[in-house]
PDB file of C-alpha atoms in Angstrom:
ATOM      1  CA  UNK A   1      97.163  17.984 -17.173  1.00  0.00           C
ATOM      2  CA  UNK A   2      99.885  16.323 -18.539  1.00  0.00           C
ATOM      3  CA  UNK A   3     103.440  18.195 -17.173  1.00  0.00           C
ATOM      4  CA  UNK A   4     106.456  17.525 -19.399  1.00  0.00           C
ATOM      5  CA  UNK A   5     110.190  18.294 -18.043  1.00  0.00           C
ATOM      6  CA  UNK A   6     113.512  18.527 -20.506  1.00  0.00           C
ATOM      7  CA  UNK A   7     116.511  17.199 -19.535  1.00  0.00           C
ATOM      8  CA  UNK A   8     119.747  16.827 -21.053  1.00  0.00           C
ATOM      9  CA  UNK A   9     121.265  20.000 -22.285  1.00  0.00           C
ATOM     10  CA  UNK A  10     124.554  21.531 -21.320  1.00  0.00           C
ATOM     11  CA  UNK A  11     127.763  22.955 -23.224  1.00  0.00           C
ATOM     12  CA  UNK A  12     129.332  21.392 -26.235  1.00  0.00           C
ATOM     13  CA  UNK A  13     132.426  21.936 -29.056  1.00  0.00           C
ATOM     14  CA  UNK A  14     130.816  22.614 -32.214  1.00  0.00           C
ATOM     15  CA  UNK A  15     130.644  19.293 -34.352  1.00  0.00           C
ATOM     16  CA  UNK A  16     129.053  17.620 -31.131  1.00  0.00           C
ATOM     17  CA  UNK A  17     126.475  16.042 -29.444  1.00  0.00           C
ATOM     18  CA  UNK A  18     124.055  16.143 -27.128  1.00  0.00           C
ATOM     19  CA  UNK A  19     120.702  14.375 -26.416  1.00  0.00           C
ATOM     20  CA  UNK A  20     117.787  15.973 -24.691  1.00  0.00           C
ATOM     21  CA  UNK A  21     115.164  13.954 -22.925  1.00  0.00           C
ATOM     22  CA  UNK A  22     111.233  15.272 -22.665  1.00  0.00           C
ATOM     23  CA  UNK A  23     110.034  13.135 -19.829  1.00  0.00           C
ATOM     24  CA  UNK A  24     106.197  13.003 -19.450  1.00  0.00           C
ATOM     25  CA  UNK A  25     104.273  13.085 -15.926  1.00  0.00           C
ATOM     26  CA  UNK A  26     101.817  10.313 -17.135  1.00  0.00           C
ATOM     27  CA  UNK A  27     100.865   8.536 -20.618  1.00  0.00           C
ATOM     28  CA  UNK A  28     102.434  10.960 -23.417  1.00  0.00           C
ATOM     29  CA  UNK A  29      99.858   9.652 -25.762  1.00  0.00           C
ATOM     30  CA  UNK A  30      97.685  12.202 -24.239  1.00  0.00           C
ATOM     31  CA  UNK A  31      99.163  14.694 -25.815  1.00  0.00           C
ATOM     32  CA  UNK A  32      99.187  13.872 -29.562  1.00  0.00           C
ATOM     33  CA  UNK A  33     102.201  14.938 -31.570  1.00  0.00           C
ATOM     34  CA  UNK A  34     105.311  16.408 -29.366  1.00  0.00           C
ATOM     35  CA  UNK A  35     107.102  19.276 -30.432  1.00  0.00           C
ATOM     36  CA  UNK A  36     111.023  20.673 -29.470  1.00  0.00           C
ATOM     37  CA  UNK A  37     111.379  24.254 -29.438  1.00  0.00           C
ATOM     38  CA  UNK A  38     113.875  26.072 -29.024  1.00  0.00           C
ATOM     39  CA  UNK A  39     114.566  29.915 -28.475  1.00  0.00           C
ATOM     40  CA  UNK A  40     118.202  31.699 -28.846  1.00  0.00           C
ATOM     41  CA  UNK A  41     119.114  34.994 -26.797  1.00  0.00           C
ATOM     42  CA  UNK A  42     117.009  38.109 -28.372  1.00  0.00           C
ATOM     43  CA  UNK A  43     114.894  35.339 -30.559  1.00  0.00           C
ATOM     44  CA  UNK A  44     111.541  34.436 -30.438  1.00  0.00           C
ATOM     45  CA  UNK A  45     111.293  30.939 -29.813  1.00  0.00           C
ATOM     46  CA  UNK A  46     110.868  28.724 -32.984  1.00  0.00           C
ATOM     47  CA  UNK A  47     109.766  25.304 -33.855  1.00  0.00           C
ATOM     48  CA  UNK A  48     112.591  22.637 -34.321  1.00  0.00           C
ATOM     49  CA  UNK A  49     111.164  18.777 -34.850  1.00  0.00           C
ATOM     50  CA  UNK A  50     107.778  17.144 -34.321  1.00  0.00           C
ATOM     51  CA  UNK A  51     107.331  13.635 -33.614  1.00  0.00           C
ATOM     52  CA  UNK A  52     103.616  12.181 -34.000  1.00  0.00           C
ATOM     53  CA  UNK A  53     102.238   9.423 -31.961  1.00  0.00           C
ATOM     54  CA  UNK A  54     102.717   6.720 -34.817  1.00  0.00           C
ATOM     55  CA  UNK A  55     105.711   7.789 -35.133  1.00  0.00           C
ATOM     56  CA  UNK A  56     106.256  10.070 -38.300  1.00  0.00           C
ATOM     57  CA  UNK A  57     108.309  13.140 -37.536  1.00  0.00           C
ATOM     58  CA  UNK A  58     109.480  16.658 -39.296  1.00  0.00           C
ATOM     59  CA  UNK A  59     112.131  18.820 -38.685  1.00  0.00           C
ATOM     60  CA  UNK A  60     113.105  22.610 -39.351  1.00  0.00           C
ATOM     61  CA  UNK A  61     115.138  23.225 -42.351  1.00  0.00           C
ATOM     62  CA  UNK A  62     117.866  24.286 -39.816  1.00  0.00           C
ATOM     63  CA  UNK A  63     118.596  21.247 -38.299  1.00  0.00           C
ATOM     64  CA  UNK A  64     117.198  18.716 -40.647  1.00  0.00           C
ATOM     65  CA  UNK A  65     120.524  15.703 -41.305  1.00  0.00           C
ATOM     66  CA  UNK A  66     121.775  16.905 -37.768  1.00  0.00           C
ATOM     67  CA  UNK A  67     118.510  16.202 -35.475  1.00  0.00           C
ATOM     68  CA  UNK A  68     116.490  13.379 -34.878  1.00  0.00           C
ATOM     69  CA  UNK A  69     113.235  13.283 -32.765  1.00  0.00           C
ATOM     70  CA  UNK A  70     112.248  10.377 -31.290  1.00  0.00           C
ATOM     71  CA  UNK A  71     109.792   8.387 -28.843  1.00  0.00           C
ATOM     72  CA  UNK A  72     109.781   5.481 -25.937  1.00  0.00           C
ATOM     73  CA  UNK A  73     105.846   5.232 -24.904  1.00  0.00           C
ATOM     74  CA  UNK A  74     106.479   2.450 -22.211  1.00  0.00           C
ATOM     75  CA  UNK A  75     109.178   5.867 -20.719  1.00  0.00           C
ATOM     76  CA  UNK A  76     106.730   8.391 -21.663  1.00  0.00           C
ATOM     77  CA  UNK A  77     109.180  10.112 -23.098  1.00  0.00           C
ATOM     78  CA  UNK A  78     110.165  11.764 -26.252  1.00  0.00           C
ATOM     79  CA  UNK A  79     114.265  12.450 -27.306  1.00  0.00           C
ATOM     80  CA  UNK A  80     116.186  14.896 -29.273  1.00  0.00           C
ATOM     81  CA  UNK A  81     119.304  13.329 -30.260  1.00  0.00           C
ATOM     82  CA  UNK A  82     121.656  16.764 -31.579  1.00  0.00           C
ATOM     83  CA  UNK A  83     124.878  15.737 -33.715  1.00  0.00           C
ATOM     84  CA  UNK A  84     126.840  18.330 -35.610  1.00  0.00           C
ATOM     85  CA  UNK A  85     125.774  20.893 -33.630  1.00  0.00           C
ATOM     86  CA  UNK A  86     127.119  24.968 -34.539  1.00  0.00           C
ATOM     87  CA  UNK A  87     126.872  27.881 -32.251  1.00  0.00           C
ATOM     88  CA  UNK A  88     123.874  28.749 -34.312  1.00  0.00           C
ATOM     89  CA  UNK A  89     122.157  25.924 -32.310  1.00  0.00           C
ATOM     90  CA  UNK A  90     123.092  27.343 -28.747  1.00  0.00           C
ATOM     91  CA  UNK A  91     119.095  28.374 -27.528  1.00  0.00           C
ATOM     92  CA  UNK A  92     117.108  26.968 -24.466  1.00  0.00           C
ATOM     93  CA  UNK A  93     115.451  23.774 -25.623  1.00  0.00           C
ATOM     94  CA  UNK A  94     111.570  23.249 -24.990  1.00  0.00           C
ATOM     95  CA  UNK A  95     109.434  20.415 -25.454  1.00  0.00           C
ATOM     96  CA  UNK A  96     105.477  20.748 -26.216  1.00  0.00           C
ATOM     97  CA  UNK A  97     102.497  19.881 -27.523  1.00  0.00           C
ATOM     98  CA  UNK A  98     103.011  20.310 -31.109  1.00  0.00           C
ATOM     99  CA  UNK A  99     101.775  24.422 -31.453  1.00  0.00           C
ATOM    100  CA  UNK A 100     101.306  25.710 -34.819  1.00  0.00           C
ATOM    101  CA  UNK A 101     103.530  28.551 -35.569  1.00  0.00           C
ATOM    102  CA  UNK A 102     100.630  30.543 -35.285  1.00  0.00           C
ATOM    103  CA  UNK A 103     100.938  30.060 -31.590  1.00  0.00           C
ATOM    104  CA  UNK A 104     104.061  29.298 -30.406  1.00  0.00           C
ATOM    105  CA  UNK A 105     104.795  32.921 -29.043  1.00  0.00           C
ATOM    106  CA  UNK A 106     101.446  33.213 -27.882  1.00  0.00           C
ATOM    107  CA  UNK A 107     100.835  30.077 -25.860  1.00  0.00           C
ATOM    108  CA  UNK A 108     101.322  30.610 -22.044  1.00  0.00           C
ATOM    109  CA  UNK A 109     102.417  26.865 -20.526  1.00  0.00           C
ATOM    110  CA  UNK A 110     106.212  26.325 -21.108  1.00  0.00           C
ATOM    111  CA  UNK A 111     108.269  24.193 -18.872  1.00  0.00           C
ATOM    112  CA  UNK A 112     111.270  25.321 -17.731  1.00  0.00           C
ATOM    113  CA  UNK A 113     114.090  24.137 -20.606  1.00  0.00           C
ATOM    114  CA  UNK A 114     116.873  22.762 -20.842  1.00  0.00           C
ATOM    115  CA  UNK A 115     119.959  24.883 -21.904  1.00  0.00           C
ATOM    116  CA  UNK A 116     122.169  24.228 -24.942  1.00  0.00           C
ATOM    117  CA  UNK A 117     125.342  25.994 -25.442  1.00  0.00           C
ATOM    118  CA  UNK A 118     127.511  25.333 -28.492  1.00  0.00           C
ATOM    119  CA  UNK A 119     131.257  27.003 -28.474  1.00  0.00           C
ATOM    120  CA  UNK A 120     133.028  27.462 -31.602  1.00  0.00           C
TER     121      UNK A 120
END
């Protein structure tokens, strides 16, 4: 099974940035499109940006113009580049299989994050 770890995160001035890193154990093709997630204190966690393995991606309402997703295959890795970032956007970061929203609160194997935290 393919393990994925986020990187990346820490604390930011609104009207930053930050880019977060989804590093893949082995070939991240395996997994088919890669999601971010995020989820904000007393939230359920919610679907941010979705990057396919040709490369066509989607992106929340809430952070589409600010976000981009993005992919290296030779790193096995997939980014999240963050500019313009509000308080709004402070949540622990998640990357993933892409879930439908159907199951994102129900599905059990979630690394361990990567923290963002926006000041105003």
């Amino acid at each position: 099974q393919v393990q994925l770890v986020e990187s990346g995160g820490g604390l930011v001035q609104a009207g930053g940035s930050l880019r977060l890193s989804c590093a893949a154990s082995r070939s991240i093709f395996s997994i088919g499109p890669v999601g971010w997630y995020r989820q904000a204190p007393g939230k359920q966690r919610e679907w941010v940006s979705t990057i396919t393995i040709g490369g066509s991606t989607n992106y929340a309402d809430s952070v589409k113009g600010r976000f981009t997703i993005s992919r290296d295959n030779a790193k096995n890795t997939v980014y999240l580049q963050m500019n313009s970032l509000k308080p709004e956007d402070t949540a622990v970061y998640y990357c993933n299989r892409h879930l439908p929203s159907s199951e994102i609160d129900s599905y059990a194997y979630w690394g361990q994050g990567t923290q963002v935290t926006v000041s105003s």
